Phi, psi and omega in degrees: 000349183298321178293329177295316184290327177297316179300320179298316181299314178299317181301311184296318179292323177298316180294324179291318176299315179300316180297314180296322181295335178270000181053043173249159176311138188294152176287129176266132182241117174257108186267138170058043177287129179278133173242008176197181186276344182278138179302338178277354182268075181224158180210158171251138183241121178252118185246111182290143174292148177077016179289158187235123183297348180265346183224346184277106178267197191226128174254122180255128180258133184234119187278160175269191177136026177065024181067350184246349185214196182084173178202164187297331186297338179293345180260013183300318181297329176289324178299314179299311182301317183295324180295320179288318186288326187231072191293344179254003177258153173279152177237129178241125177247106191255144160266171176207164182293124182284151183264154171220172178300328182270340179223073191294158182292333177267122008259008194294329180290328174293319177300328181286321172303316177303317181295324180292318178294323178295318179302308179301317181291324180292334184250024182300325178295313181292322181279345179062051181228166173258123188281067170237140197233150163239142179247131176240117179233145178244129179055244176301325180294328176288320177301315182290325176299312180294314185296324177293310186294328184269330190241335187253328189283069185290335179275359177057043176280336185274115181270334182203156180225134169252120183251112178251106176054038183270140172292138185243334184216101185278001172263001180299134178300334174301335176266314191278338184228039181220177179295337179289342186298323181297318182293310182297323180296331180282337184269321194297335174306333178292339179262312190248002182074209184276058184226134174259165177303314183296324182288322191213066179300330181292329177290321178293326176289323185292328179269009177265116183308325181299333183293341185250005179295132173225180179291346180264002179297143185290152174310140186226134175243135189232144178227133179222157175255131180292339180256022181296121177284349182252321189249103178293155183291343175301335177296324175293311183293322177298317177294314179305315178300319182291320178292319176299316179301334182261004178071024179273131177299133180205153176223135182232137177225136181238123179262114191295332184261009185246157178253236184273358171214168188247113184248340181292116181306328178291318176295322176301316180294321176297314177305310182299318182296312184290323178288317180300313180298317182299313180289323175293334179275321189245346177284000000 
């Protein structure tokens, strides 16, 4: 983890230098803020100078890692991009309690997202923000962002969701009856515990974001790689069809030459342009 913490220090110094070079009020960075009693329940909060509590909203970043691993530092590049793309909005980069077969991620990881939003809302005056949110998730983090936005967010604080290569339907036959099933079966206990699809299909449906889509679901933008070894493209089309059927605003983009992450600079530039427009329109 030493390398990770060095990256964080470099990132923070870079952001402070950048803010000062533009002669705008300095960026405030609150690192490893606890939002619960578990050591994994921490977040970094980036507060832009000159923010306005009547218009400055919040972008929340949720990392991937198969529900059992990963850390918020893996979303640092998204934090940098978000600060440049949305200079008047706050950015929250959250960690969450990791799952195991004995202590699965569902529902505790959704509870962690709720706690983060509750913390920010309760401290809105001190933070000088408007408690309306966009969720950006990658892989398992995208799954959690969608599942929270579609099934948990009854107060409709989430205005928009960015889904980056997230699983959307764990009952999809591309998962349950294909070669990908062995890979997924090894990962899923971290989310659903010691349950297989055959043993408990209703649980797999409950943790599938598509099962909770309604006409009130937040606008969603999705990005997938056609060569992804983990997430079949059927996950994109299933979600797109469900959102369309419910009249929910959505955009989908598939990169033919990408896998489970996006390395092509042209695709990265396209991603940045499309996500920036989407959040500026719907956040």
